[in-house]
Short mmCIF file of C-alpha atoms in Angstrom, two decimals:
data_model
loop_
_atom_site.label_atom_id
_atom_site.label_comp_id
_atom_site.label_asym_id
_atom_site.label_seq_id
_atom_site.Cartn_x
_atom_site.Cartn_y
_atom_site.Cartn_z
CA UNK A 1 58.62 -35.98 -4.97
CA UNK A 2 61.77 -37.03 -3.16
CA UNK A 3 63.35 -38.52 -6.26
CA UNK A 4 61.92 -37.28 -9.57
CA UNK A 5 64.36 -39.49 -11.50
CA UNK A 6 62.51 -42.49 -10.03
CA UNK A 7 58.79 -41.84 -9.55
CA UNK A 8 56.48 -44.73 -8.61
CA UNK A 9 59.15 -47.19 -9.72
CA UNK A 10 59.75 -45.36 -12.99
CA UNK A 11 63.12 -44.15 -14.27
CA UNK A 12 63.12 -41.58 -17.03
CA UNK A 13 64.97 -41.14 -20.30
CA UNK A 14 64.28 -38.15 -22.56
CA UNK A 15 64.67 -37.57 -26.28
CA UNK A 16 63.48 -34.70 -28.52
CA UNK A 17 61.68 -35.07 -31.83
CA UNK A 18 64.05 -32.95 -33.87
CA UNK A 19 61.61 -32.54 -36.78
CA UNK A 20 58.73 -31.59 -34.48
CA UNK A 21 58.02 -29.65 -31.31
CA UNK A 22 58.01 -32.15 -28.45
CA UNK A 23 60.12 -34.17 -26.04
CA UNK A 24 59.26 -37.80 -25.42
CA UNK A 25 59.64 -39.38 -21.99
CA UNK A 26 60.56 -43.06 -21.71
CA UNK A 27 60.21 -45.20 -18.60
CA UNK A 28 63.35 -47.35 -18.49
CA UNK A 29 62.72 -48.70 -14.99
CA UNK A 30 60.95 -51.78 -16.33
CA UNK A 31 62.22 -54.70 -18.37
CA UNK A 32 61.41 -53.00 -21.68
CA UNK A 33 61.59 -49.21 -22.17
CA UNK A 34 58.16 -47.65 -22.69
CA UNK A 35 57.05 -44.19 -23.81
CA UNK A 36 54.95 -42.61 -21.04
CA UNK A 37 54.70 -38.85 -21.70
CA UNK A 38 54.95 -36.21 -24.42
CA UNK A 39 55.94 -32.63 -23.54
CA UNK A 40 55.33 -29.77 -25.98
CA UNK A 41 58.36 -27.47 -26.33
CA UNK A 42 59.68 -25.22 -29.13
CA UNK A 43 60.35 -25.93 -32.79
CA UNK A 44 63.11 -28.34 -33.80
CA UNK A 45 64.28 -29.43 -30.33
CA UNK A 46 67.68 -31.10 -30.47
CA UNK A 47 70.17 -30.99 -27.62
CA UNK A 48 68.84 -31.53 -24.08
CA UNK A 49 70.31 -31.98 -20.60
CA UNK A 50 69.10 -32.52 -17.04
CA UNK A 51 70.49 -30.87 -13.93
CA UNK A 52 72.38 -32.93 -11.36
CA UNK A 53 69.36 -33.48 -9.11
CA UNK A 54 67.20 -34.48 -12.13
CA UNK A 55 64.51 -31.96 -11.16
CA UNK A 56 64.83 -29.93 -14.37
CA UNK A 57 65.17 -30.75 -18.05
CA UNK A 58 66.63 -28.10 -20.38
CA UNK A 59 65.73 -28.39 -24.06
CA UNK A 60 67.45 -26.46 -26.83
CA UNK A 61 64.95 -25.43 -29.54
CA UNK A 62 66.99 -24.66 -32.65
CA UNK A 63 63.98 -23.69 -34.73
CA UNK A 64 62.59 -21.34 -32.06
CA UNK A 65 65.94 -19.89 -30.90
CA UNK A 66 65.03 -20.67 -27.31
CA UNK A 67 65.51 -22.93 -24.30
CA UNK A 68 62.53 -24.71 -22.71
CA UNK A 69 62.84 -25.52 -19.00
CA UNK A 70 60.78 -28.48 -17.81
CA UNK A 71 59.86 -29.37 -14.23
CA UNK A 72 60.35 -33.16 -14.04
CA UNK A 73 58.84 -33.45 -10.54
CA UNK A 74 55.26 -32.81 -11.68
CA UNK A 75 52.86 -35.39 -13.07
CA UNK A 76 52.60 -34.83 -15.93
CA UNK A 77 55.88 -32.99 -16.48
CA UNK A 78 55.46 -29.42 -17.72
CA UNK A 79 57.33 -26.47 -19.22
CA UNK A 80 57.75 -23.84 -16.51
CA UNK A 81 59.82 -21.29 -18.48
CA UNK A 82 61.00 -20.49 -21.98
CA UNK A 83 64.07 -18.30 -22.44
CA UNK A 84 64.53 -16.55 -25.80
CA UNK A 85 68.11 -16.48 -27.08
CA UNK A 86 67.88 -14.32 -30.19
CA UNK A 87 70.36 -16.51 -32.07
CA UNK A 88 70.54 -20.06 -33.33
CA UNK A 89 71.53 -22.29 -30.36
CA UNK A 90 73.86 -25.24 -30.82
CA UNK A 91 74.66 -26.77 -27.42
CA UNK A 92 73.78 -26.39 -23.75
CA UNK A 93 75.41 -27.29 -20.43
CA UNK A 94 74.34 -26.75 -16.80
CA UNK A 95 76.88 -26.11 -14.06
CA UNK A 96 77.12 -28.60 -11.15
CA UNK A 97 75.75 -25.97 -8.76
CA UNK A 98 72.58 -25.87 -10.90
CA UNK A 99 72.61 -22.06 -10.88
CA UNK A 100 73.59 -21.36 -14.50
CA UNK A 101 73.01 -22.77 -17.97
CA UNK A 102 75.52 -22.07 -20.75
CA UNK A 103 74.47 -22.02 -24.40
CA UNK A 104 76.56 -21.61 -27.55
CA UNK A 105 74.76 -19.68 -30.28
CA UNK A 106 75.15 -18.45 -33.82
CA UNK A 107 76.97 -19.43 -36.99
CA UNK A 108 80.73 -19.89 -37.12
CA UNK A 109 81.54 -16.33 -38.12
CA UNK A 110 79.30 -14.46 -35.66
CA UNK A 111 78.45 -16.26 -32.45
CA UNK A 112 78.23 -15.99 -28.71
CA UNK A 113 78.16 -17.84 -25.42
CA UNK A 114 75.06 -17.02 -23.40
CA UNK A 115 74.49 -17.52 -19.67
CA UNK A 116 71.03 -18.16 -18.25
CA UNK A 117 70.54 -17.40 -14.55
CA UNK A 118 68.68 -20.41 -13.14
CA UNK A 119 68.64 -19.14 -9.57
CA UNK A 120 66.06 -16.44 -10.35
CA UNK A 121 62.37 -17.15 -9.75
CA UNK A 122 61.94 -16.77 -13.51
CA UNK A 123 65.14 -17.88 -15.31
CA UNK A 124 66.52 -15.03 -17.42
CA UNK A 125 69.34 -14.40 -19.86
CA UNK A 126 72.13 -13.00 -17.68
CA UNK A 127 74.96 -12.45 -20.14
CA UNK A 128 75.81 -12.77 -23.83
CA UNK A 129 79.50 -12.81 -24.71
CA UNK A 130 80.36 -12.42 -28.42
CA UNK A 131 82.95 -14.90 -29.66
CA UNK A 132 83.95 -14.54 -33.29
CA UNK A 133 84.52 -17.65 -35.36
CA UNK A 134 83.67 -20.28 -32.75
CA UNK A 135 82.79 -23.80 -33.89
CA UNK A 136 79.73 -24.47 -31.74
CA UNK A 137 79.31 -28.06 -30.68
CA UNK A 138 79.74 -29.71 -27.30
CA UNK A 139 79.93 -27.83 -24.00
CA UNK A 140 81.06 -29.08 -20.59
CA UNK A 141 81.46 -27.39 -17.20
CA UNK A 142 84.21 -28.45 -14.79
CA UNK A 143 83.09 -30.10 -11.50
CA UNK A 144 84.13 -26.99 -9.53
CA UNK A 145 82.03 -24.74 -11.84
CA UNK A 146 85.09 -22.61 -12.66
CA UNK A 147 85.78 -23.55 -16.29
CA UNK A 148 83.70 -23.99 -19.41
CA UNK A 149 85.07 -26.24 -22.17
CA UNK A 150 83.79 -25.71 -25.71
CA UNK A 151 84.36 -28.13 -28.58
CA UNK A 152 85.80 -25.70 -31.10
CA UNK A 153 87.92 -22.60 -31.16
CA UNK A 154 88.64 -19.31 -32.91
CA UNK A 155 88.86 -20.06 -36.63
CA UNK A 156 91.90 -18.46 -38.23
CA UNK A 157 94.98 -19.58 -40.12
CA UNK A 158 96.67 -21.28 -37.18
CA UNK A 159 93.96 -22.72 -34.91
CA UNK A 160 90.92 -24.22 -36.56
CA UNK A 161 90.20 -27.45 -34.69
CA UNK A 162 90.49 -27.25 -30.94
CA UNK A 163 88.81 -26.84 -27.59
CA UNK A 164 88.31 -23.39 -26.13
CA UNK A 165 88.46 -22.96 -22.36
CA UNK A 166 86.74 -20.13 -20.48
CA UNK A 167 86.97 -18.84 -16.94
CA UNK A 168 83.35 -18.65 -15.74
CA UNK A 169 83.94 -17.46 -12.17
CA UNK A 170 82.82 -13.94 -13.10
CA UNK A 171 79.62 -12.58 -14.60
CA UNK A 172 80.88 -13.13 -18.16
CA UNK A 173 83.03 -15.92 -19.66
CA UNK A 174 86.71 -14.99 -20.17
CA UNK A 175 88.75 -16.93 -22.71
CA UNK A 176 91.70 -18.71 -21.06
CA UNK A 177 93.00 -20.53 -24.10
CA UNK A 178 92.13 -22.16 -27.40
CA UNK A 179 94.09 -25.39 -27.52
CA UNK A 180 94.85 -26.88 -30.90
CA UNK A 181 94.01 -30.55 -31.24
CA UNK A 182 95.29 -33.22 -33.61
CA UNK A 183 92.01 -34.07 -35.30
CA UNK A 184 89.32 -32.27 -37.28
CA UNK A 185 85.81 -30.99 -36.49
CA UNK A 186 85.34 -31.24 -32.71
CA UNK A 187 81.84 -32.42 -31.83
CA UNK A 188 81.69 -33.57 -28.21
CA UNK A 189 83.53 -32.59 -25.05
CA UNK A 190 83.45 -34.08 -21.55
CA UNK A 191 85.15 -33.35 -18.23
CA UNK A 192 85.70 -36.32 -15.92
CA UNK A 193 84.22 -36.20 -12.37
CA UNK A 194 87.62 -35.44 -10.86
CA UNK A 195 88.09 -32.43 -13.14
CA UNK A 196 91.53 -33.68 -14.20
CA UNK A 197 90.84 -34.52 -17.86
CA UNK A 198 88.91 -32.83 -20.63
CA UNK A 199 88.06 -35.28 -23.38
CA UNK A 200 87.13 -34.12 -26.87
CA UNK A 201 85.89 -36.40 -29.64
CA UNK A 202 86.04 -35.31 -33.24
CA UNK A 203 83.60 -35.94 -36.08
CA UNK A 204 86.42 -36.50 -38.53
CA UNK A 205 88.21 -38.91 -36.26
CA UNK A 206 89.78 -39.50 -32.92
CA UNK A 207 89.86 -38.54 -29.26
CA UNK A 208 92.00 -35.87 -27.63
CA UNK A 209 92.58 -35.92 -23.88
CA UNK A 210 93.70 -32.68 -22.23
CA UNK A 211 94.95 -31.78 -18.77
CA UNK A 212 91.86 -29.82 -17.71
CA UNK A 213 93.49 -28.13 -14.72
CA UNK A 214 96.53 -26.72 -16.53
CA UNK A 215 96.63 -23.17 -17.90
CA UNK A 216 96.52 -23.44 -20.82
CA UNK A 217 95.26 -27.05 -20.97
CA UNK A 218 97.87 -29.46 -22.33
CA UNK A 219 97.18 -32.15 -24.92
CA UNK A 220 98.09 -35.45 -23.22
CA UNK A 221 96.97 -38.12 -25.64
CA UNK A 222 95.28 -38.64 -28.99
CA UNK A 223 93.94 -41.88 -30.43
CA UNK A 224 91.36 -43.28 -32.84
CA UNK A 225 90.08 -42.41 -36.29
CA UNK A 226 86.89 -42.47 -38.30
CA UNK A 227 83.81 -40.26 -38.57
CA UNK A 228 82.10 -40.10 -35.16
CA UNK A 229 78.29 -40.25 -35.01
CA UNK A 230 77.90 -40.41 -31.23
CA UNK A 231 79.84 -40.76 -27.99
CA UNK A 232 79.26 -41.07 -24.24
CA UNK A 233 81.41 -40.92 -21.11
CA UNK A 234 80.57 -43.31 -18.27
CA UNK A 235 79.39 -41.74 -14.97
CA UNK A 236 82.67 -42.63 -13.24
CA UNK A 237 84.62 -40.97 -16.05
CA UNK A 238 86.59 -44.11 -16.91
CA UNK A 239 85.09 -45.35 -20.17
CA UNK A 240 84.42 -43.48 -23.40
CA UNK A 241 82.22 -45.11 -26.04
CA UNK A 242 82.61 -43.95 -29.62
CA UNK A 243 80.18 -44.75 -32.43
CA UNK A 244 81.59 -44.47 -35.93
CA UNK A 245 79.72 -43.80 -39.16
CA UNK A 246 78.22 -46.91 -40.64
CA UNK A 247 79.96 -47.99 -43.86
CA UNK A 248 77.69 -48.38 -46.88
CA UNK A 249 76.01 -51.76 -46.52
CA UNK A 250 78.00 -52.53 -43.38
CA UNK A 251 77.42 -52.65 -39.64
CA UNK A 252 77.76 -49.99 -36.98
CA UNK A 253 81.32 -49.80 -35.65
CA UNK A 254 82.10 -48.96 -32.02
CA UNK A 255 85.08 -48.52 -29.75
CA UNK A 256 85.41 -48.37 -25.96
CA UNK A 257 88.44 -46.60 -24.50
CA UNK A 258 89.71 -46.60 -20.94
CA UNK A 259 90.26 -42.89 -20.38
CA UNK A 260 91.43 -43.32 -16.77
CA UNK A 261 94.85 -44.38 -18.07
CA UNK A 262 96.97 -41.84 -19.95
CA UNK A 263 98.20 -42.17 -22.65
CA UNK A 264 95.20 -43.96 -24.10
CA UNK A 265 95.82 -47.48 -25.31
CA UNK A 266 94.04 -49.63 -27.86
CA UNK A 267 90.30 -49.65 -27.41
CA UNK A 268 87.84 -52.52 -27.38
CA UNK A 269 86.29 -52.59 -30.85
CA UNK A 270 82.98 -54.25 -31.70
CA UNK A 271 80.26 -54.13 -34.35
CA UNK A 272 76.47 -53.98 -34.17
CA UNK A 273 73.62 -54.15 -36.66
CA UNK A 274 72.49 -50.79 -35.26
CA UNK A 275 73.98 -47.62 -36.74
CA UNK A 276 75.43 -45.29 -34.06
CA UNK A 277 73.70 -42.13 -32.90
CA UNK A 278 73.20 -40.05 -29.73
CA UNK A 279 73.95 -42.14 -26.63
CA UNK A 280 74.10 -41.95 -22.84
CA UNK A 281 74.99 -44.23 -19.93
CA UNK A 282 72.69 -45.34 -17.13
CA UNK A 283 73.62 -43.87 -13.71
CA UNK A 284 75.35 -47.10 -12.68
CA UNK A 285 77.18 -47.46 -16.00
CA UNK A 286 75.69 -50.92 -16.59
CA UNK A 287 73.57 -49.87 -19.58
CA UNK A 288 74.16 -47.73 -22.65
CA UNK A 289 71.08 -46.21 -24.29
CA UNK A 290 71.48 -45.18 -27.92
CA UNK A 291 69.27 -43.65 -30.57
CA UNK A 292 69.68 -45.52 -33.86
CA UNK A 293 67.44 -43.97 -36.48
CA UNK A 294 63.95 -44.36 -34.99
CA UNK A 295 64.91 -47.01 -32.44
CA UNK A 296 66.10 -46.87 -28.83
CA UNK A 297 68.75 -49.55 -28.39
CA UNK A 298 69.88 -50.73 -24.95
CA UNK A 299 73.34 -52.26 -24.61
CA UNK A 300 74.43 -54.39 -21.66
CA UNK A 301 77.79 -52.85 -20.75
CA UNK A 302 78.63 -55.62 -18.27
CA UNK A 303 79.28 -57.92 -21.24
CA UNK A 304 82.53 -57.91 -23.23
CA UNK A 305 81.89 -56.90 -25.90
CA UNK A 306 78.58 -55.20 -25.02
CA UNK A 307 75.43 -57.00 -26.13
CA UNK A 308 72.08 -55.62 -27.24
CA UNK A 309 69.63 -56.10 -24.38
CA UNK A 310 66.60 -54.51 -25.96
CA UNK A 311 65.35 -52.28 -28.76
CA UNK A 312 62.08 -50.36 -29.11
CA UNK A 313 60.64 -48.24 -31.91
CA UNK A 314 60.41 -44.51 -31.21
CA UNK A 315 57.94 -41.89 -32.41
CA UNK A 316 59.89 -39.97 -35.03
CA UNK A 317 63.60 -39.19 -35.37
CA UNK A 318 65.41 -38.11 -32.21
CA UNK A 319 67.97 -35.33 -32.02
CA UNK A 320 69.56 -36.24 -28.68
CA UNK A 321 69.19 -38.29 -25.53
CA UNK A 322 69.64 -37.82 -21.79
CA UNK A 323 68.63 -39.29 -18.43
#
């Protein structure tokens, strides 16, 4: 297969059944998304990511304390390796060089960052670095594969809501800094394609933008409020979509921020009948795919505000989404 992301005219979107033991594969290359495959993985799969070339899918199994690695070039797709972690995993990220996967594990008071060597014939756990008191949520690797950004930081009396930044040029992560933010409960973190900004969104409200190249990273801008239920950064790193918790009896509330201009200005706010959830952009940025309960909702991002293009019913509740 020369392009596993587009096989026989198909384009693939993946979501895990977080109350089960499988990953569902959707063909989004046609007019209406359609479920085409089911892949058995571990128990309670939640977070999942693909590598840059889209040849591998990495699935975090919270109930099995493991990572399933799926070859997306085969028909049907199949699990080619399962790596045991020995601790409850929270988030996973793959470096741009596709040689390492980083996983945050464990409860807040006794956790670790684990590195899986993907270059080996059989992927193996390469390193486990204890990190006490880390809030384990989003992970992101810088484009040059030198820094790992973690949504959360050492929990003590002075720094309890932040991003932690690690030097990952050696065999084990080395903490560079834990940078205090201006909001509570960090959930998601992104690094733009240029590696200049690290963007953290917070469950209890707001966006923090940091200078990702500085040591320690510097908080450049903060904006927004409200409980965040999902977010996504566009492939060009310019737009951040935030989905806010649905008010009782109300609609889903959303905001789009231009994160290429610092400080951040007022976002484009819009509402939808669909409650926000895990979301991801299409490779060209023209579509936003979002899990809303048991539905996959497609937004046309070329419209202002975005409009719902399609919605399909899914098999069971989904814990995440990726292309």
